[in-house]
């Protein structure tokens, strides 16, 4: 059985762990630094407004990927200025689970991701971002790492 938790990535220089718990993320792993003040942490579950609460608490952009058995990744991102978007990783596998793909169109996800990256102060690679939304992988976590790198988050791979 694969991962059914998720990962959260944000630009924050302090101790992220207590803020994640207060925001509604449960069973949070220790965070790891990935470059230029960005941190990544795993979690078992996130409350419905955990992303919004975290962005308000840190004043920093954040991206959350929730995994369904390591097969599919549901992506949500938000910047302090309100720039946000959602996307889906591993579309072909998601279709096998009868996840309605029309709820996660690729081009709005790409457009939103690019705007979010600019608001987050990183430089995205548009084609690489698009590729993560149409690519297939054995593990959705691999696509999530590719997405972070494509968004321009330093050392995210």
PDB file of C-alpha atoms in Angstrom:
ATOM      1  CA  UNK A   1       0.000   0.000   0.000  1.00  0.00           C
ATOM      2  CA  UNK A   2       1.338   3.430  -0.922  1.00  0.00           C
ATOM      3  CA  UNK A   3       1.374   6.814   0.694  1.00  0.00           C
ATOM      4  CA  UNK A   4      -2.007   8.351   1.408  1.00  0.00           C
ATOM      5  CA  UNK A   5      -0.651  11.370   3.238  1.00  0.00           C
ATOM      6  CA  UNK A   6       0.931  14.330   1.585  1.00  0.00           C
ATOM      7  CA  UNK A   7       3.656  16.913   1.467  1.00  0.00           C
ATOM      8  CA  UNK A   8       3.661  20.614   2.128  1.00  0.00           C
ATOM      9  CA  UNK A   9       6.280  23.011   0.779  1.00  0.00           C
ATOM     10  CA  UNK A  10       6.621  26.596   1.920  1.00  0.00           C
ATOM     11  CA  UNK A  11       9.179  29.363   2.166  1.00  0.00           C
ATOM     12  CA  UNK A  12       9.676  29.898   5.876  1.00  0.00           C
ATOM     13  CA  UNK A  13      12.884  30.339   7.855  1.00  0.00           C
ATOM     14  CA  UNK A  14      11.630  29.361  11.327  1.00  0.00           C
ATOM     15  CA  UNK A  15      10.565  26.101  12.928  1.00  0.00           C
ATOM     16  CA  UNK A  16       7.794  24.940  10.634  1.00  0.00           C
ATOM     17  CA  UNK A  17       6.596  21.938  12.646  1.00  0.00           C
ATOM     18  CA  UNK A  18       4.447  23.785  15.257  1.00  0.00           C
ATOM     19  CA  UNK A  19       2.884  26.012  12.601  1.00  0.00           C
ATOM     20  CA  UNK A  20       1.903  22.977  10.540  1.00  0.00           C
ATOM     21  CA  UNK A  21       0.228  21.340  13.531  1.00  0.00           C
ATOM     22  CA  UNK A  22      -1.609  24.564  14.434  1.00  0.00           C
ATOM     23  CA  UNK A  23      -2.756  24.938  10.812  1.00  0.00           C
ATOM     24  CA  UNK A  24      -4.406  21.523  10.857  1.00  0.00           C
ATOM     25  CA  UNK A  25      -1.783  19.159   9.447  1.00  0.00           C
ATOM     26  CA  UNK A  26      -1.542  15.920  11.471  1.00  0.00           C
ATOM     27  CA  UNK A  27       1.312  13.444  12.028  1.00  0.00           C
ATOM     28  CA  UNK A  28       3.815  15.891  10.544  1.00  0.00           C
ATOM     29  CA  UNK A  29       7.299  14.638   9.688  1.00  0.00           C
ATOM     30  CA  UNK A  30      10.335  16.771  10.390  1.00  0.00           C
ATOM     31  CA  UNK A  31      10.780  19.323   7.645  1.00  0.00           C
ATOM     32  CA  UNK A  32      13.826  19.437   5.413  1.00  0.00           C
ATOM     33  CA  UNK A  33      15.350  22.508   3.843  1.00  0.00           C
ATOM     34  CA  UNK A  34      15.428  22.508   0.048  1.00  0.00           C
ATOM     35  CA  UNK A  35      17.062  25.859  -0.724  1.00  0.00           C
ATOM     36  CA  UNK A  36      16.593  29.616  -0.431  1.00  0.00           C
ATOM     37  CA  UNK A  37      14.431  29.318   2.673  1.00  0.00           C
ATOM     38  CA  UNK A  38      12.044  26.684   1.296  1.00  0.00           C
ATOM     39  CA  UNK A  39      11.101  23.696   3.459  1.00  0.00           C
ATOM     40  CA  UNK A  40       9.248  20.456   2.719  1.00  0.00           C
ATOM     41  CA  UNK A  41       7.437  18.298   5.283  1.00  0.00           C
ATOM     42  CA  UNK A  42       5.260  15.212   5.047  1.00  0.00           C
ATOM     43  CA  UNK A  43       1.941  14.801   6.813  1.00  0.00           C
ATOM     44  CA  UNK A  44      -0.729  12.139   7.277  1.00  0.00           C
ATOM     45  CA  UNK A  45      -3.790  14.385   6.955  1.00  0.00           C
ATOM     46  CA  UNK A  46      -4.616  18.045   6.358  1.00  0.00           C
ATOM     47  CA  UNK A  47      -7.783  19.779   7.492  1.00  0.00           C
ATOM     48  CA  UNK A  48      -9.932  21.535   4.906  1.00  0.00           C
ATOM     49  CA  UNK A  49      -8.459  24.987   5.496  1.00  0.00           C
ATOM     50  CA  UNK A  50      -4.933  23.913   6.523  1.00  0.00           C
ATOM     51  CA  UNK A  51      -3.290  25.492   3.474  1.00  0.00           C
ATOM     52  CA  UNK A  52      -5.037  28.819   3.958  1.00  0.00           C
ATOM     53  CA  UNK A  53      -4.253  28.833   7.689  1.00  0.00           C
ATOM     54  CA  UNK A  54      -0.574  28.053   7.038  1.00  0.00           C
ATOM     55  CA  UNK A  55      -0.211  30.833   4.455  1.00  0.00           C
ATOM     56  CA  UNK A  56      -1.821  33.331   6.852  1.00  0.00           C
ATOM     57  CA  UNK A  57       0.430  32.205   9.728  1.00  0.00           C
ATOM     58  CA  UNK A  58       3.677  32.327   7.761  1.00  0.00           C
ATOM     59  CA  UNK A  59       2.880  35.135   5.342  1.00  0.00           C
ATOM     60  CA  UNK A  60       4.567  32.875   2.789  1.00  0.00           C
ATOM     61  CA  UNK A  61       3.491  30.916  -0.288  1.00  0.00           C
ATOM     62  CA  UNK A  62       2.791  27.210   0.128  1.00  0.00           C
ATOM     63  CA  UNK A  63       1.950  24.197  -1.980  1.00  0.00           C
ATOM     64  CA  UNK A  64       0.275  21.025  -0.706  1.00  0.00           C
ATOM     65  CA  UNK A  65       0.160  17.692  -2.516  1.00  0.00           C
ATOM     66  CA  UNK A  66      -2.190  15.087  -1.062  1.00  0.00           C
ATOM     67  CA  UNK A  67      -1.495  11.562  -2.270  1.00  0.00           C
ATOM     68  CA  UNK A  68      -3.992   8.808  -2.919  1.00  0.00           C
ATOM     69  CA  UNK A  69      -2.136   5.533  -2.315  1.00  0.00           C
ATOM     70  CA  UNK A  70       0.966   6.976  -4.073  1.00  0.00           C
ATOM     71  CA  UNK A  71      -0.986   6.672  -7.324  1.00  0.00           C
ATOM     72  CA  UNK A  72      -2.490  10.163  -7.671  1.00  0.00           C
ATOM     73  CA  UNK A  73      -1.522  13.584  -6.360  1.00  0.00           C
ATOM     74  CA  UNK A  74      -4.048  16.345  -5.679  1.00  0.00           C
ATOM     75  CA  UNK A  75      -2.227  19.698  -5.712  1.00  0.00           C
ATOM     76  CA  UNK A  76      -3.299  22.978  -4.130  1.00  0.00           C
ATOM     77  CA  UNK A  77      -1.167  26.094  -3.834  1.00  0.00           C
ATOM     78  CA  UNK A  78      -1.691  29.539  -2.382  1.00  0.00           C
ATOM     79  CA  UNK A  79       0.352  32.723  -2.093  1.00  0.00           C
ATOM     80  CA  UNK A  80      -0.227  35.478   0.488  1.00  0.00           C
ATOM     81  CA  UNK A  81      -1.638  37.751  -2.223  1.00  0.00           C
ATOM     82  CA  UNK A  82      -4.413  35.210  -2.832  1.00  0.00           C
ATOM     83  CA  UNK A  83      -2.906  33.695  -5.981  1.00  0.00           C
ATOM     84  CA  UNK A  84      -3.926  30.057  -5.852  1.00  0.00           C
ATOM     85  CA  UNK A  85      -4.562  27.068  -8.055  1.00  0.00           C
ATOM     86  CA  UNK A  86      -5.223  23.334  -8.053  1.00  0.00           C
ATOM     87  CA  UNK A  87      -4.015  20.481 -10.202  1.00  0.00           C
ATOM     88  CA  UNK A  88      -3.853  16.727 -10.557  1.00  0.00           C
ATOM     89  CA  UNK A  89      -0.800  14.519 -10.920  1.00  0.00           C
ATOM     90  CA  UNK A  90      -0.858  11.148 -12.689  1.00  0.00           C
ATOM     91  CA  UNK A  91      -3.988  11.752 -14.773  1.00  0.00           C
ATOM     92  CA  UNK A  92      -3.955   8.366 -16.487  1.00  0.00           C
ATOM     93  CA  UNK A  93      -3.948   6.558 -13.153  1.00  0.00           C
ATOM     94  CA  UNK A  94      -6.575   8.972 -11.780  1.00  0.00           C
ATOM     95  CA  UNK A  95      -8.830   8.092 -14.669  1.00  0.00           C
ATOM     96  CA  UNK A  96      -8.578   4.427 -13.652  1.00  0.00           C
ATOM     97  CA  UNK A  97      -9.923   5.435 -10.239  1.00  0.00           C
ATOM     98  CA  UNK A  98     -12.778   7.259 -11.995  1.00  0.00           C
ATOM     99  CA  UNK A  99     -11.592  10.630 -10.698  1.00  0.00           C
ATOM    100  CA  UNK A 100     -13.353  13.218 -12.887  1.00  0.00           C
ATOM    101  CA  UNK A 101     -10.489  14.710 -14.901  1.00  0.00           C
ATOM    102  CA  UNK A 102     -12.663  17.598 -16.092  1.00  0.00           C
ATOM    103  CA  UNK A 103     -12.467  18.962 -12.536  1.00  0.00           C
ATOM    104  CA  UNK A 104      -8.689  19.322 -12.999  1.00  0.00           C
ATOM    105  CA  UNK A 105      -8.072  20.827 -16.455  1.00  0.00           C
ATOM    106  CA  UNK A 106      -4.399  21.062 -17.390  1.00  0.00           C
ATOM    107  CA  UNK A 107      -4.161  24.558 -18.873  1.00  0.00           C
ATOM    108  CA  UNK A 108      -5.768  26.411 -15.940  1.00  0.00           C
ATOM    109  CA  UNK A 109      -3.436  24.458 -13.619  1.00  0.00           C
ATOM    110  CA  UNK A 110      -0.412  25.520 -15.693  1.00  0.00           C
ATOM    111  CA  UNK A 111      -1.554  29.150 -15.811  1.00  0.00           C
ATOM    112  CA  UNK A 112      -2.263  29.178 -12.081  1.00  0.00           C
ATOM    113  CA  UNK A 113       1.034  27.479 -11.258  1.00  0.00           C
ATOM    114  CA  UNK A 114       3.007  30.020 -13.287  1.00  0.00           C
ATOM    115  CA  UNK A 115       1.247  32.967 -11.628  1.00  0.00           C
ATOM    116  CA  UNK A 116       1.751  31.384  -8.197  1.00  0.00           C
ATOM    117  CA  UNK A 117       5.469  30.850  -8.875  1.00  0.00           C
ATOM    118  CA  UNK A 118       5.929  34.494  -9.826  1.00  0.00           C
ATOM    119  CA  UNK A 119       4.031  35.579  -6.684  1.00  0.00           C
ATOM    120  CA  UNK A 120       6.235  33.182  -4.688  1.00  0.00           C
ATOM    121  CA  UNK A 121       9.393  34.785  -6.075  1.00  0.00           C
ATOM    122  CA  UNK A 122      10.639  31.778  -8.058  1.00  0.00           C
ATOM    123  CA  UNK A 123      11.196  31.299 -11.771  1.00  0.00           C
ATOM    124  CA  UNK A 124       9.120  28.487 -13.288  1.00  0.00           C
ATOM    125  CA  UNK A 125       9.736  26.484 -16.452  1.00  0.00           C
ATOM    126  CA  UNK A 126       6.378  26.542 -18.253  1.00  0.00           C
ATOM    127  CA  UNK A 127       6.932  23.427 -20.377  1.00  0.00           C
ATOM    128  CA  UNK A 128       8.257  21.436 -17.411  1.00  0.00           C
ATOM    129  CA  UNK A 129       5.234  22.495 -15.327  1.00  0.00           C
ATOM    130  CA  UNK A 130       2.885  21.414 -18.121  1.00  0.00           C
ATOM    131  CA  UNK A 131       4.721  18.093 -18.456  1.00  0.00           C
ATOM    132  CA  UNK A 132       4.167  17.247 -14.781  1.00  0.00           C
ATOM    133  CA  UNK A 133       0.413  17.614 -15.281  1.00  0.00           C
ATOM    134  CA  UNK A 134       0.295  15.229 -18.258  1.00  0.00           C
ATOM    135  CA  UNK A 135       3.082  12.776 -17.362  1.00  0.00           C
ATOM    136  CA  UNK A 136       2.633   9.341 -15.837  1.00  0.00           C
ATOM    137  CA  UNK A 137       4.763   7.764 -13.143  1.00  0.00           C
ATOM    138  CA  UNK A 138       4.660   4.705 -10.925  1.00  0.00           C
ATOM    139  CA  UNK A 139       4.636   6.984  -7.880  1.00  0.00           C
ATOM    140  CA  UNK A 140       2.830  10.334  -7.759  1.00  0.00           C
ATOM    141  CA  UNK A 141       5.500  11.510  -5.301  1.00  0.00           C
ATOM    142  CA  UNK A 142       7.994  11.515  -8.183  1.00  0.00           C
ATOM    143  CA  UNK A 143       5.737  13.817 -10.193  1.00  0.00           C
ATOM    144  CA  UNK A 144       5.311  16.061  -7.138  1.00  0.00           C
ATOM    145  CA  UNK A 145       9.106  16.436  -6.868  1.00  0.00           C
ATOM    146  CA  UNK A 146       9.255  17.182 -10.605  1.00  0.00           C
ATOM    147  CA  UNK A 147       6.539  19.808 -10.189  1.00  0.00           C
ATOM    148  CA  UNK A 148       8.384  21.584  -7.371  1.00  0.00           C
ATOM    149  CA  UNK A 149      11.539  21.673  -9.484  1.00  0.00           C
ATOM    150  CA  UNK A 150       9.584  22.916 -12.532  1.00  0.00           C
ATOM    151  CA  UNK A 151       8.057  25.688 -10.422  1.00  0.00           C
ATOM    152  CA  UNK A 152      11.584  26.876  -9.632  1.00  0.00           C
ATOM    153  CA  UNK A 153      11.836  25.822  -5.994  1.00  0.00           C
ATOM    154  CA  UNK A 154      15.586  25.402  -5.485  1.00  0.00           C
ATOM    155  CA  UNK A 155      16.956  21.903  -4.829  1.00  0.00           C
ATOM    156  CA  UNK A 156      13.435  20.438  -4.736  1.00  0.00           C
ATOM    157  CA  UNK A 157      14.431  17.212  -6.495  1.00  0.00           C
TER     158      UNK A 157
END
